[in-house]
Amino acid sequence: MEGRLLLCLVLAVFCTQEVKADIVFLVDGSWSIGRPNFQQVRHFLSTLVSSFDVSPDHVRIGLAQYSDDSRTEFLLRTFQNNRDVLQYIARLPYKGGGTMTGKGLDFLLQEHFVEAAGSRASSGVTQIAVVITDGKSQDEVKSQAEKLKQRGIILYAIGIKNAILTQLKEIADEQNIYTVSDFSAPSQGTDRFLFVVSGSDSYLFFSAECAMATVADIVFLVDGSSSIGIDNFEEVRLFLREVVSGLDIGPDKVRVGLAQYSDEPYQEFLLKDHFDASSLLAAIERLPYRTGQTETGKAISFLLSQYFTEEAGSRARQRVPQIAVVITDGDSSDDVEEPAQQLREQGVIVFGIANETELIQIASHPPKEHVFIVKSFAELTPLKVKLQKVLCYNIIRQAVTVAGRSSAIKEGCLQTEEADIFFLIDHSRSIYPSDFKDMINFIIEFIQTFRIGPQYVRMGVVKYADLPELEFGLETYMDAENLETAVRTIQQRGGGTETGRALTFMGSLFDKAKDSRGHKVPEYLVVITDGKSSDEVKSPAEKLRSKGVTIYTIGVKEADKKELEEISGDPKRMFFVNDFDALNPIKDKVITDICSADGEVCKDLSGDLVFLIDSSGSIYPQDYEKMKDFMKFVISRSFIGRNEVHVGVLQFSSSPQPEFDLRSFFSKEDMLQAINGMQQLGGGTLTGDALTAVSQYFDSALGGRPHLQQRLVVVTDGQAQDEVRGPAEALREKGVKIYAIGVVDANTTQLLEISGSHDRMYSGRDFDALKDLESLLALQLCDPQRDCKKTERADIIFLVDGSTSISLENFKSMQKFMLSMVNQTTVGENLTRFGVLLYSNDPKMMFKLNQFKTRQEVLKAISGLKPPSGDTYTGKALKFCLQFFSAENGGRAELQVPQILMVITDGDATDRNNLVEPSEALRSKGVNIFSIGVKGANMTQLEIMAGQDKSKVFFVDNFAALEGLYKNISKELCNSTKPVCEKQQADLVFLVDQSGSIQTGDYDLMKNFTTELVKSFSIGQKLVRVGLAQFSSSFQHEFYLNQFSEDTEVSEHILEMTQTGGGTNIGLALKSIREYFETSRGSRRSEGISQNLVLITDGESQDDVEDPADDLRALGIEIFAIGIGDVHDLELLQITGTPQRLFTVQNFGSLENIKQKVLCVVMTDLRFSSTTACTIDIAMGFDISTRRVSGESLVSGHNKLQAFLPEIARYLSTVPRLCCTNSPVQSNLAYRVVNVDGRVLYDFNFEAHDEDVLRKVMALSLSESTSFNRAMLGSFREKFEAQSQAGVKVLLIFSDGLDDDIMKLEQESDLLRQSGVSALLVVALEGVRDTAQLQMVEFGRGFGYKLPLTIGMPSIGSTILKQIVSTSGVHSECFLCEQGGSGQKGYPGFPGEEGVAVSLGFPGPSGPPGLNVFERGFSRFLSRLDQQLPSGFAGPSECPAYPTELVFGLDMSDDVSAAAFETQRSALLDLLEGISIAESNCPSGARVAVVGFNQRSTRLIRFQDYHRKSQLIDAVKNVAPEKTKNKRFLGAAMRFVGQNLFKRVRAGVMVRKVAVFFSSGPTQDAKDVLTAVMEYRGLNIVPVVISLSDAPAVRAAVEVDDSGNSIFIHLENPEDLGSYLKRVKDCAICYDPCRPSVDCSFVRDQPQQVNVDLAVVVDGSREVQVDEFAGAQQLLGSVLEQLAVSPQPRRPGNLARVAVVQHGGAQAPTLEFGLQTFQNRDLMKRHLLQTMRQQGGPSLLGQTLNYTLREVLPKAGLTRRKRALLTVLATRTASADRSALRTLSLKAQCDGVAVFVLTVGRRYNQTQVEELASSPVQQHLVHLDRLGDEERGYAQRFFRVFLRSTNNRHHSEGGQTVFPGLITPLVKAKYVQHKRPSALVCLPSCWTGQVRKKKEKKKL
C-alpha cells in the first residue's frame, strides 16, 4: 500500500505483537516549530504509540523534549501500557525556546539510553531514537549523532515545516530521513502516514483544517435501530472513534455530544460531559447498541431540546459553530421534515450520512455539500477523512469567512446605482405561516443590501395564489425603513397556484416602471413558489424576458424544476431548495448575481487577471469542460479591453503549459474562442511549479501591468505533489492577489497557503460547485471592499473653459469627460451634488449644487450645455465661483462635506496674474482645486490653481485623450473625498506579542506598524489616548493611557521597546490589561468615551482566552485582533466576539497592506453601526394563584391565556419601526416562573421569539401556586440586572390578582423602575374583579394608560405592542437608538423632613431619575452645531426648539380670588399658544402636565393625557379652582413636581425640563423654595415662578441661582403680561442655547463670584475605591472651574479662597493646600488632578474636621464674609473617631461655618452624615451612588446654588428663615448638653444677634 508509515518501514521486523524495542522520541519544542505544528506532533506520537504493544516485555517508549535545554518527559521504564503513555502525550506541554538539537542528542545518550532509565541494550533489545525537528539547530549536531550511532542506536530524523535537509542528514542516514511540510500533506506523494500493526491498517489524520478548527460544538445522532445489525453498529462505532480522534477536543475547543435513537431517543453523552479526547473515546467504546424502530424525526427534536442548549453545554450564544451529524440506515417511520427545519433554523449546520436520499430533507443546504450517501456501512471508514475535512472547513467557514464575504457582497451591491426589483411570491394555501415568514425575511435581506431610493434601487411586491395581488408598487415606498415595515406587514391569504397569470400581470407593472423613471434601468423579477402552477408559464415568462426583465426563480418543496427553468430561461438563474429555511443561503447567490451583472462595482477597474487551471489526469473530461465554462462566465462579467481588464490563461499538470498571456487578446469573443479550443493535458499535479511559472505572466515583458491590480485564480481538484507555500508567497510579495479554488480532493491547507487568506479560499465537493462560485468570484475580483470605488459624498463644481479656442467637437469631449466623472460618483441630495459654471470673458453659472438631485438630471443638464466663446478669463471665473460653494447655493461645508472645484481649460489664462488670490481664497474655505489642462494649457498656471499639489494637476495633449482621463482623476477624487472614519475621542490600548517565535526583524516591523497606526490618530488627553503593553509567557507593562499626550512621545517609546521572548499566554495578557481601562490609569470609560483594545499576535495562546476576553467585552471594551502567520482564526474570534474586528495577514511584511482597513474599523464604532443596537428585552411572568393539581401545566384552567399567549408573543417578537429607527427592532423574549417565596422554578433567557420555547413554557408542569407579590417583582429585577443589556426593558405580568400589600408592591415597582426597567405592564386574567388595583403597580405606559389590560380584550397582542412601542419611543431617541445603553441609576431619595424634639421625621421621597448616559455629549454637540451654522443664521422658529417636558403649577390657596385664578389660567393658555405639542413619544414638541397646589399638590393633567393641542387647551379651560382653607406652600409644590412628575419623562440627550408656577403671593415655606431651586439646578430643570403680588423671599430664593436658569417674575402691571410671558417663552420654554434671544442675556454660564473661604475635606481612606477617589478629584476640579478664585488670597477681597484637606493618612490629616497657597484655579486643579494621591489609611473624619476648623479656616487671616466646609465622604469613620463628629458639627455651625456633606456609595452611616451636615439637611446633604459624569454634574450644579445662598441676605416669610447659616434653639440645646458652660461664650454669634454674651452667660 502506498505511503507506508515510516515506523513500519523502520521497524519492518517488529510489526507483530512479539516485537521488542526501546524507542525514545526526541521532540523539538522550540518556538520555531509553532503551536499548530506541535499539536500535530502530539497526534502523530499518539497514533504511533497506539500501534505498539507497550509493556515491560515488548515495546518500551521514552520521550524527551528540547529547546535551549532538554528535559525528560518520561523514561523507558516509566509507563507499562499504551493508555498511560497516550494520556501523557495528550497533555504534553509545549516547551518553547531556542533550538539546541546537538545538546538534545547528548541528553538522550546520557539520560535515556542507560540501564537506569529502562534501556535493555545489554539484553540485545534494539535501541531506536526518533528525532522530530524543523532542522534549524543553533548548535553542532553531527558529532553528537555519531556518538549515538557508535552505541548501536538507530537514528531516524523527521523534518517538519521548512526543515533543512543538510542538518537532517547530519542526524540520520539518508534512508532514515523523512520530511513533512505539514502532517496532512507529507512530501512526495505520501498521502498520509500509515502504520501496519498486527495486520490491520490505521490512518493518522489530523489535517491543518482541523488544527485551525479548534472551536465547535458537534453532536452525532446515531441510528441504533434493529435494521442496523450488530456488525454494522460496530462499523459505526469505529467510524466515530476515528473521526473524533482527529478533532482537537477540549472545554474551550471542540466539544462533542452523542445521542442514539431507535423508536426512542437516548442521551448517551452531552456536549458538557467529556472535555478530553481519552474520556470521549472511552465513552464511544462503551456505546451500547439499543435496537428498535427508526423514528428519526423524534430524535432530531430531541437533539434540539436536549443537546443544543446552554444547559447541555452548547456555546451558541458565544457564536461557536453548532453542527449535527446524523448517521442512519434508512427511511424514518415518522416525519423528519419539520423537526429538521426547526433544527436548521436555530443555526445548526446539519450533515447526513446514510444509504437513503431522505437525508436531503434533513441536511443543510446545499445537499451536495452536506449529504454523504454510502451503499453500506463498510464504506464509512474511507469516508472519515472526507467528513473530517468537510466538518473542519465548515467550522472555519461559518465562523470567519461567511461574515467577511457577506460584507463584501453588501459593499459591492451598494454600487448598484439603478435597478427595479419586483418580488412575485406564492402565498397559496400549501405554504405554512412559518414558511411565509421565511419568504418575508428573504425579501428584507434584499432591502438591507441595496441602496433604496427613487433614483437608486426600487422594490415592489406582488403576491399570488389564484389571482395576483399588488401588495405595493415600485413608487410606493422610497426609503428602506418604510419599505421594510411594509414587507413585514404582508398578510398571507391562501388559494391555488396560478403562476402564469401572475407573470402576465407583471408585464404592465414593468411598463409603468420605465415610464415613472423616464428611462430604462436593469429590471429584475424574483419568483418564489412551492408548487407546480395550474396554468401555463412559459409564454408569459418569455414575454417578460423579451422586455429585458431578468427573472430568477426559486422553487421550494413541491415546485417543478422544469417549470422553474421555463420561467427563468436560464438554469443558472433557477434555484431549488427543499425547505423555506434554505432561502437564506440562496439569497446571497441571487443578490451576488444581480450585483455582478450590473457591473457598477467593476466598472473602470483596470487590471490583470490570470487563470491557472489544473489539467491533470484525475479530472474527468466533463469536469474539465465545467472549468472552461467557469472561466468564460467570469470573463463575461468583466470589463475587457485594451485599457481595461486583460486576461491570461495557463494550464498545468506535471508541467505548466501557457494558453495565452495578458497581451494576446483584448476582446471577450477572442478570449472565449481560445478557451473553447483548450485541450486537457493529463498527468500529475505540480501546482508549485505552475505557480512559479505563472509569475512571469504578471511581468511587463508578457503584458503585465504591475502598477495596476493583478489577480490570479487557481483552480485544482487534488493535492499538490510539490511545495506550494514558497511560490505562492513570492507571487503575493509581487502584489498579486491569489484566489484558490479547490474541488473534490483538493487539500484545503494548501489552498490556504496559496491564497494567503480564508477570504480568498473556496472549497467544494465536486466541479458543480464552480457554478455556485461564478457570480461570487466575479464580484470578489472587483475588490468591492477596496478603499475607493466611487465618490460617495461631495460638492463638485466644474469650472469649464468655453473660450473661442475650443471647437464644438472639443467641447463635446469636455462634456464626455464631465459625464464620465458624474458616473464615477453616487449622485443624490445627501450624497454627491454637482454644479457647472462656464466661462470665457465672463463666468456664468449653468446650474447650482442644489438644483438637481438625480444622476439622470445632472447628465441631461451637462449634455445640453453650449459653449459661450470669448477669451479665457480664468482668474475672474475662479473668484466668481467661490460664492457657489455656500449653503444658500447648495454647499455643505458646515456638514463637513468635501468640496471640489474642477477647472478644465485648454489654454493660457487671459488674466494670468489674477490666479493666485482667488485660488488661495478657495482653498482657505476648504475647497480642493483639481486643474485639468488640455493641449495649450499652461502647466505653471495649472499648478498655481492646484496649490502646487501635483497630485491634483492633470494634463493631456489632445481633447480625445481628455475623454479617458476620468479614470486617473477618479481615484484621486475618491481619496480626497473619503469619509473621515475617526471617532472624536477614544481610549486605545495596544497589546503586542513579543514571544520567542517572532524573529527580530519581524518584531521591528510590528513596532513600525504600531507607530504608523498611532500617527493616524489625533493623539491628546482630550482626543485619543494611547496605552501599550507587551506579553509573552508573562505580561510586561509599557505605558498607561494617561502617560503621553503626543504621538511623538508614544512612537519614541514604542520604537525603543525590546523583545524578551518566551511563550504566548494571551489569556494572562487579557486579564492583566484590564487595569489599563481603570480611571486611575487614564481610562475615560466612566465618561462614555469609546474603549478599544488592539491585540497583535503571531501564534496560538497557551492558555484560555475566552473568559478574560468576555470579561473585557462586558466592560464595553471593543477588542480588535491582528493575527500574523499561522494563527488560529477561531481563537482570535473568541477574543474579538465578531469577525468584523478580526484581521489576518500571512507575514509581518503584509501588515502595511491592512493599515487603512484596521484604522477605519477601529475608529468606526461597530456597536452603533446599525439599529440592532436599539434592543428591546421583554420578560413575561405568570401569577396563577389557584390551587394546583400535580401534573397540571402552567396555563391549565386559563383558556384565554392558552389561546392568546402565542398571539401576544408573535406580536411582541418584532417592534415596528420607531420614530427614529430605520427598521423594525427585533425583540428578545424571556420567561420566568417563581414560587410564592420568589424561588425560581423555571427560567428562560432573553432570545429571539421561538415558538418551541413558548410551547415548553405553556407545558411547564406546576405543582404549586405562583403569586403576584414583592418576591416576584424582586426576582424579575434580578433577572434583568443579570441577563439584560438592552436599551429598553419591559416586564409583562399575567395575573389573577394582587397577592401582597399594595403599598409594598408599589415600593417594589419603584425599585424595579429605578433599576432601569422601562415599563411594567400587567394583564388581568379571567376572573379578576379589580383591574384598577393591578394598574396601580404599573409604570411606563404611554397614551391610553387609563385602559386596563385584560386577557379577553379585543386585539390584546396589538394593544400590548402599542404600549411597548410607546415605551420604546420614549427610550429610543435617535441618539439613543444609535448608541444603545440606558440611563444611570436615579439619585438617592431626598432626606426626610426634620422631626420635632420628641419624634422622628417622615421618610424622604424617592430620588429623582438618573440622567441619560448621552447627556454628557450634549454640550459638545451644541457647540459643534453652533460652530457649523453660518453667521446670522436664525434657524427654525418652532417652539420649543428641543423636545420639552413642561409642567404648569396653578395656585389654589385660600387667598386666590376667582379673578386671580382666571389670570393664571389666561397666562397659561397664552403660553400654550405657539407651542407645538408632542403628538407621539418621538423627541419633538412639548408634553404638558398641570398641577394644582396649596398645602398639598394635585395632578390635574398628566403628560400622557393629551397629544392633541386642542384637547389640551379644552382640558385647561375646564380646570376648576379649589375651594379650600389651605395656605400656600410653593416650595412643597415645586419639590413635589421635581420628585414625581419629572421622574417619568422622555429620555434623550436633547430633552429639556421646564416647570412654570403661578403664585398669588408670599409662601409659608420659603426655605423649601430654595431647596427646590437647588434640586432643580442639579437636575437641569428650569423653574419659573410668576407671582401676582410681591414675594421678596420667593424672589430671593429663586434668584439665588446666579446662572439665570431660574426665573422669578412679579406681575406688577397686568398690562405688561404679554411682555412678561414672552420672556418666559424665549428664556425658558422655547430657549435655544445655540441661538438665544437677546432678551435672555441673563442666562449665562460663567465662574461664580462668592465672598467665601471654602475648605474641602476629601476622604482618601483605604476603603475608598480608586474610581471613587478619582471621581472626587474630578468633582472638585469641576467645582473650581465654576468658581472665581481670589488672585491675591493674602489680601482682603470679595472672591473665594479654597483649601483642601485629605483624611485617610496613617497618623494625621494631610493639608493638600491652604487658603493662601494658590492664586488661580488652574494651579489648584493641577494639584488636585495630578499631585494629590490617595492616602489609603484609616478614616479619621473627626480628627480631620477638628484640624480644619482649628488650623485651616481660622488661621489664614483676612477671613472672607462667609465660611463653608465641603466634605466628600465615602466611608464610615473609625470607631474611636465617631463620637467627636457631632460635637465638631455643632462647633462648625457655632463658628459660622456652613457644612455641606456629599456622600458616595453606600458605606457611610446615615445618622452620622445627617448630624454632620448643617441645617436644613436638604440643602446641605447630597447622596450619590457613584461619581460618574452625570453625578458630578448634579453635585456641582447643586453646590453652586448652595454657595451662592451663603452670600445672600436673610429673608423671612411666614416666620421661616430662607437662607442657611443660623443655629436654631434646638441646635443650641444640643450643644449645651455636650460642653461645659465656660466654653459657650461663642454661642451668641450663632444666634440671631439680639442676645448679648453676658445675658446668655447669666441665663445659663
XYZ file of C-alpha atoms in Angstrom, residues 1320-1751:
432
model
C -44.174 47.158 33.960
C -47.394 46.058 32.273
C -49.968 43.821 33.936
C -52.550 41.786 32.008
C -55.546 40.721 34.070
C -56.524 37.085 33.586
C -60.066 35.774 33.563
C -61.988 36.365 36.783
C -60.065 39.397 38.057
C -62.553 41.798 39.630
C -60.457 44.862 40.402
C -58.306 45.585 37.338
C -57.714 49.142 38.590
C -55.734 47.751 41.508
C -53.400 45.975 39.083
C -52.827 49.284 37.293
C -51.563 50.896 40.491
C -48.267 48.985 40.267
C -47.769 49.617 36.548
C -45.374 52.204 35.151
C -44.019 53.199 31.755
C -47.311 53.075 29.858
C -47.941 55.738 27.246
C -51.117 57.065 25.669
C -54.117 55.017 26.663
C -52.581 54.226 30.041
C -56.005 54.561 31.691
C -57.296 51.484 29.871
C -56.667 48.294 31.886
C -55.113 45.372 30.014
C -57.205 42.190 30.161
C -56.624 38.825 28.517
C -60.044 38.850 26.870
C -59.935 42.359 25.362
C -60.025 42.681 21.551
C -56.599 42.529 19.862
C -54.772 42.028 23.135
C -51.490 41.328 21.317
C -51.719 44.518 19.291
C -52.692 46.561 22.364
C -49.694 45.376 24.379
C -47.431 46.006 21.399
C -48.656 49.616 21.174
C -47.788 50.131 24.841
C -44.294 48.760 24.261
C -43.872 50.907 21.147
C -44.857 53.893 23.270
C -42.306 52.902 25.925
C -39.646 52.224 23.296
C -40.282 55.567 21.668
C -39.602 57.316 24.952
C -36.375 55.377 25.304
C -35.304 55.456 21.645
C -34.495 58.966 20.616
C -32.203 58.958 17.607
C -29.085 59.311 19.733
C -30.186 56.522 21.998
C -31.266 54.166 19.246
C -27.900 54.517 17.578
C -25.900 54.270 20.738
C -27.831 51.916 22.977
C -27.490 51.863 26.712
C -29.756 53.065 29.458
C -29.660 55.960 31.866
C -27.706 55.957 35.085
C -29.342 54.941 38.344
C -31.520 57.583 39.934
C -30.084 59.660 42.743
C -30.892 58.536 46.281
C -34.068 59.822 47.878
C -34.168 63.264 49.425
C -33.773 63.182 53.220
C -36.963 63.144 55.233
C -38.384 66.278 56.826
C -36.738 67.172 60.113
C -38.605 65.787 63.122
C -39.569 67.649 66.228
C -37.784 67.022 69.520
C -39.994 64.126 70.525
C -40.483 62.210 67.268
C -38.717 61.084 64.146
C -39.161 62.852 60.822
C -41.085 61.318 57.926
C -39.023 59.387 55.340
C -37.991 61.354 52.269
C -39.476 60.676 48.846
C -37.640 58.573 46.272
C -34.737 60.142 44.422
C -35.085 61.755 41.026
C -34.428 59.625 37.931
C -30.901 59.150 36.646
C -29.720 61.239 33.763
C -29.468 59.640 30.343
C -25.967 58.412 29.603
C -25.807 60.568 26.500
C -26.408 63.910 28.236
C -22.645 64.229 28.553
C -22.223 64.755 24.831
C -24.976 67.338 24.508
C -22.884 70.407 25.226
C -20.231 69.233 22.799
C -22.941 68.575 20.220
C -24.450 72.033 20.667
C -21.024 73.630 20.487
C -20.214 71.834 17.244
C -23.601 72.668 15.804
C -23.203 76.319 16.725
C -19.818 76.445 15.017
C -21.206 74.883 11.873
C -24.071 77.357 11.496
C -23.253 80.399 9.376
C -23.211 83.810 10.982
C -26.644 85.297 11.349
C -28.437 82.032 10.787
C -31.682 82.321 12.679
C -32.725 78.704 12.441
C -36.246 77.393 12.716
C -38.754 79.386 14.743
C -40.515 76.323 16.107
C -41.158 76.377 19.850
C -39.894 74.538 21.758
C -36.595 74.265 19.912
C -35.936 70.908 21.584
C -38.232 68.224 22.971
C -39.517 69.602 26.267
C -41.336 68.267 29.308
C -43.396 71.232 30.555
C -45.240 71.411 33.893
C -47.548 74.248 34.971
C -48.462 74.799 38.623
C -51.706 76.667 39.419
C -52.042 78.298 42.822
C -55.276 77.129 44.507
C -54.630 78.503 48.012
C -57.241 80.041 50.272
C -56.420 83.639 49.269
C -56.639 83.122 45.483
C -59.646 85.027 44.196
C -61.663 83.978 41.158
C -60.133 86.851 39.181
C -56.621 85.871 40.236
C -57.256 82.267 39.207
C -58.519 83.374 35.801
C -55.380 85.483 35.409
C -53.324 82.341 35.995
C -55.420 80.318 33.538
C -55.289 83.067 30.916
C -51.491 83.295 31.234
C -51.174 79.524 30.947
C -53.282 79.481 27.762
C -51.253 82.373 26.331
C -48.067 80.410 26.959
C -49.514 77.389 25.172
C -50.185 79.495 22.083
C -47.385 78.963 19.605
C -46.025 75.919 21.415
C -46.062 72.696 19.404
C -47.425 69.782 21.388
C -45.871 66.282 21.129
C -48.303 64.050 19.308
C -46.288 60.898 19.952
C -43.329 59.787 22.010
C -40.930 60.931 19.305
C -38.409 63.513 20.510
C -40.039 66.731 19.376
C -42.529 69.237 20.748
C -43.680 69.693 24.308
C -45.524 67.306 26.597
C -47.597 69.217 29.124
C -48.725 68.424 32.661
C -50.638 70.641 35.078
C -50.819 70.536 38.881
C -52.837 72.497 41.375
C -51.284 73.331 44.744
C -51.867 74.835 48.154
C -50.821 72.919 51.245
C -50.930 69.799 49.091
C -50.356 69.218 45.389
C -52.766 67.537 42.971
C -52.187 66.229 39.453
C -54.745 67.852 37.133
C -53.335 66.877 33.719
C -50.681 64.200 33.162
C -48.055 64.129 30.419
C -49.752 61.173 28.745
C -53.320 62.512 28.828
C -53.449 64.673 25.705
C -51.495 64.518 22.471
C -53.644 66.971 20.535
C -53.270 70.651 21.322
C -56.966 71.385 21.029
C -57.777 68.669 23.576
C -55.136 70.022 25.937
C -56.471 73.593 25.720
C -60.023 72.347 26.366
C -58.783 70.490 29.424
C -57.056 73.624 30.784
C -60.193 75.657 30.217
C -62.159 73.105 32.213
C -59.892 73.160 35.273
C -61.917 74.403 38.241
C -60.401 76.329 41.172
C -60.411 74.543 44.502
C -62.380 75.880 47.437
C -60.085 75.412 50.409
C -58.765 76.874 53.633
C -55.273 75.593 52.932
C -52.396 78.032 52.828
C -49.830 78.380 50.067
C -46.846 76.037 50.147
C -45.000 76.833 46.920
C -41.753 75.097 47.956
C -43.553 71.837 48.676
C -45.309 72.058 45.299
C -42.031 72.623 43.480
C -40.413 69.660 45.218
C -43.489 67.515 44.531
C -43.193 68.251 40.803
C -39.446 67.620 40.755
C -39.685 64.353 42.660
C -42.771 62.929 40.964
C -43.762 64.434 37.631
C -40.212 64.742 36.316
C -39.398 61.191 37.277
C -41.073 59.729 34.227
C -40.103 61.820 31.252
C -38.877 61.159 27.755
C -35.262 60.110 27.771
C -32.781 61.726 25.450
C -29.828 63.993 25.108
C -31.895 66.952 23.902
C -34.930 66.756 26.194
C -35.408 69.897 28.312
C -37.459 70.136 31.527
C -39.308 73.319 32.461
C -41.668 73.998 35.387
C -43.780 77.210 35.466
C -45.526 78.016 38.778
C -48.162 80.736 39.221
C -48.344 82.147 42.747
C -50.615 84.747 44.271
C -48.047 85.930 46.796
C -45.728 85.009 49.673
C -45.473 81.365 50.684
C -45.427 79.565 54.012
C -42.279 77.610 53.138
C -39.750 79.988 51.608
C -36.806 77.826 52.678
C -38.273 74.887 50.715
C -38.357 77.090 47.626
C -34.601 77.452 47.979
C -34.254 73.687 48.461
C -36.303 73.119 45.320
C -34.145 75.565 43.334
C -31.037 73.648 44.397
C -32.602 70.347 43.400
C -33.904 71.764 40.107
C -30.489 73.166 39.215
C -28.890 69.816 39.986
C -31.376 68.008 37.750
C -31.256 70.601 34.948
C -34.902 71.586 35.457
C -35.677 75.211 34.640
C -38.064 76.704 37.257
C -40.145 79.813 36.582
C -42.221 81.472 39.314
C -44.790 84.045 38.160
C -46.093 85.891 41.234
C -49.238 88.025 41.111
C -48.031 90.068 44.112
C -44.689 90.872 45.634
C -42.937 87.985 47.380
C -39.371 89.113 48.194
C -38.357 85.900 49.934
C -39.515 83.788 46.986
C -37.713 86.129 44.616
C -34.541 85.871 46.688
C -34.778 82.078 46.816
C -35.281 81.742 43.051
C -32.685 84.296 42.072
C -30.035 82.726 44.263
C -29.363 80.629 41.143
C -26.938 83.059 39.520
C -26.750 81.032 36.281
C -30.012 82.648 35.172
C -31.677 79.293 34.686
C -34.207 80.020 37.435
C -36.617 82.882 36.732
C -38.854 84.944 39.028
C -41.401 87.376 37.585
C -43.609 89.738 39.557
C -46.695 90.774 37.566
C -46.782 94.307 38.897
C -48.829 95.632 35.990
C -51.341 93.280 34.282
C -50.988 95.353 31.097
C -47.391 94.123 30.815
C -48.471 90.478 30.973
C -47.629 89.908 27.302
C -44.023 91.073 27.637
C -43.536 89.019 30.801
C -44.892 85.876 29.134
C -42.675 86.487 26.103
C -39.686 86.423 28.440
C -40.882 83.115 29.904
C -41.278 81.673 26.427
C -37.996 82.933 24.994
C -35.830 82.258 28.010
C -37.370 79.112 29.476
C -39.922 77.152 27.458
C -38.513 77.844 23.986
C -34.941 78.633 24.998
C -32.344 77.580 22.425
C -28.778 77.610 23.796
C -27.409 77.665 20.248
C -29.368 80.766 19.259
C -30.551 82.522 22.452
C -32.805 85.545 22.266
C -31.192 88.900 23.056
C -33.672 89.205 25.932
C -32.060 86.203 27.629
C -28.603 87.606 28.227
C -29.055 86.930 31.942
C -28.814 83.174 31.218
C -25.103 82.608 31.454
C -22.546 80.044 32.440
C -19.571 81.828 33.971
C -17.405 81.470 37.086
C -19.301 82.258 40.266
C -18.219 85.235 42.400
C -18.768 84.465 46.077
C -17.126 86.018 49.146
C -16.293 82.779 50.891
C -13.493 80.761 52.446
C -14.111 77.199 51.304
C -12.383 74.266 52.977
C -12.754 70.906 51.279
C -12.249 67.657 53.194
C -11.645 64.659 50.930
C -11.956 61.054 52.021
C -8.748 59.267 50.953
C -9.037 56.298 53.308
C -8.313 52.726 52.379
C -11.954 51.760 51.845
C -12.410 54.370 49.141
C -12.205 52.734 45.742
C -9.789 54.051 43.142
C -12.607 55.137 40.825
C -14.352 56.934 43.688
C -11.248 58.884 44.647
C -10.584 59.809 41.006
C -14.229 60.890 40.709
C -13.849 63.074 43.786
C -10.763 64.688 42.259
C -12.672 65.441 39.073
C -15.676 66.736 41.019
C -13.513 69.199 42.912
C -11.937 70.211 39.630
C -15.363 70.997 38.164
C -16.352 72.927 41.318
C -13.222 75.051 40.936
C -13.945 75.527 37.235
C -17.179 77.336 38.195
C -15.618 79.401 40.993
C -13.935 82.814 40.665
C -10.840 82.357 42.844
C -9.080 85.272 44.511
C -5.889 86.225 42.641
C -4.496 87.690 45.916
C -5.530 85.319 48.707
C -3.210 87.014 51.223
C -5.017 90.351 50.883
C -8.581 91.473 51.695
C -11.062 90.793 48.898
C -14.505 89.547 47.935
C -13.552 86.473 45.878
C -13.263 82.907 47.068
C -10.298 81.234 48.700
C -10.038 77.428 48.729
C -8.184 74.903 50.894
C -8.158 71.109 50.538
C -7.501 68.627 53.356
C -7.356 64.857 52.866
C -8.073 62.356 55.612
C -7.036 58.742 55.448
C -3.382 59.113 56.336
C -1.721 56.803 58.797
C -1.408 59.445 61.583
C -2.729 62.899 60.776
C -4.715 64.746 58.112
C -2.835 65.945 55.029
C -3.139 69.594 54.040
C -3.029 69.451 50.245
C -3.062 73.257 50.026
C -4.228 76.107 52.246
C -6.446 79.134 51.690
C -3.454 81.277 50.747
C -1.413 78.729 48.777
C -2.615 79.289 45.183
C -3.564 82.434 43.301
C -5.607 80.820 40.495
C -7.822 77.846 39.998
C -5.654 76.239 37.281
C -2.877 75.684 39.816
C -5.413 74.281 42.263
C -6.839 71.936 39.620
C -3.389 70.778 38.606
C -2.622 69.890 42.207
C -5.943 68.110 42.664
C -5.776 66.090 39.461
C -2.058 65.419 39.146
C -0.344 65.809 42.523
C -2.884 64.688 45.105
C -2.557 60.946 45.843
C -4.912 58.786 47.861
C -3.510 58.245 51.389
C -5.031 54.796 51.885
C -5.084 54.718 55.684
C -7.968 54.547 58.200
C -10.831 57.032 58.018
C -10.358 59.738 60.703
C -13.003 62.234 59.719
C -13.489 63.707 63.201
C -9.789 64.372 63.640
C -9.642 65.955 60.176
C -12.670 68.196 60.793
C -11.168 69.333 64.074
C -7.884 70.148 62.293
C -9.719 72.024 59.538
C -11.872 74.075 61.912
C -8.969 74.947 64.225
C -5.962 75.175 61.890
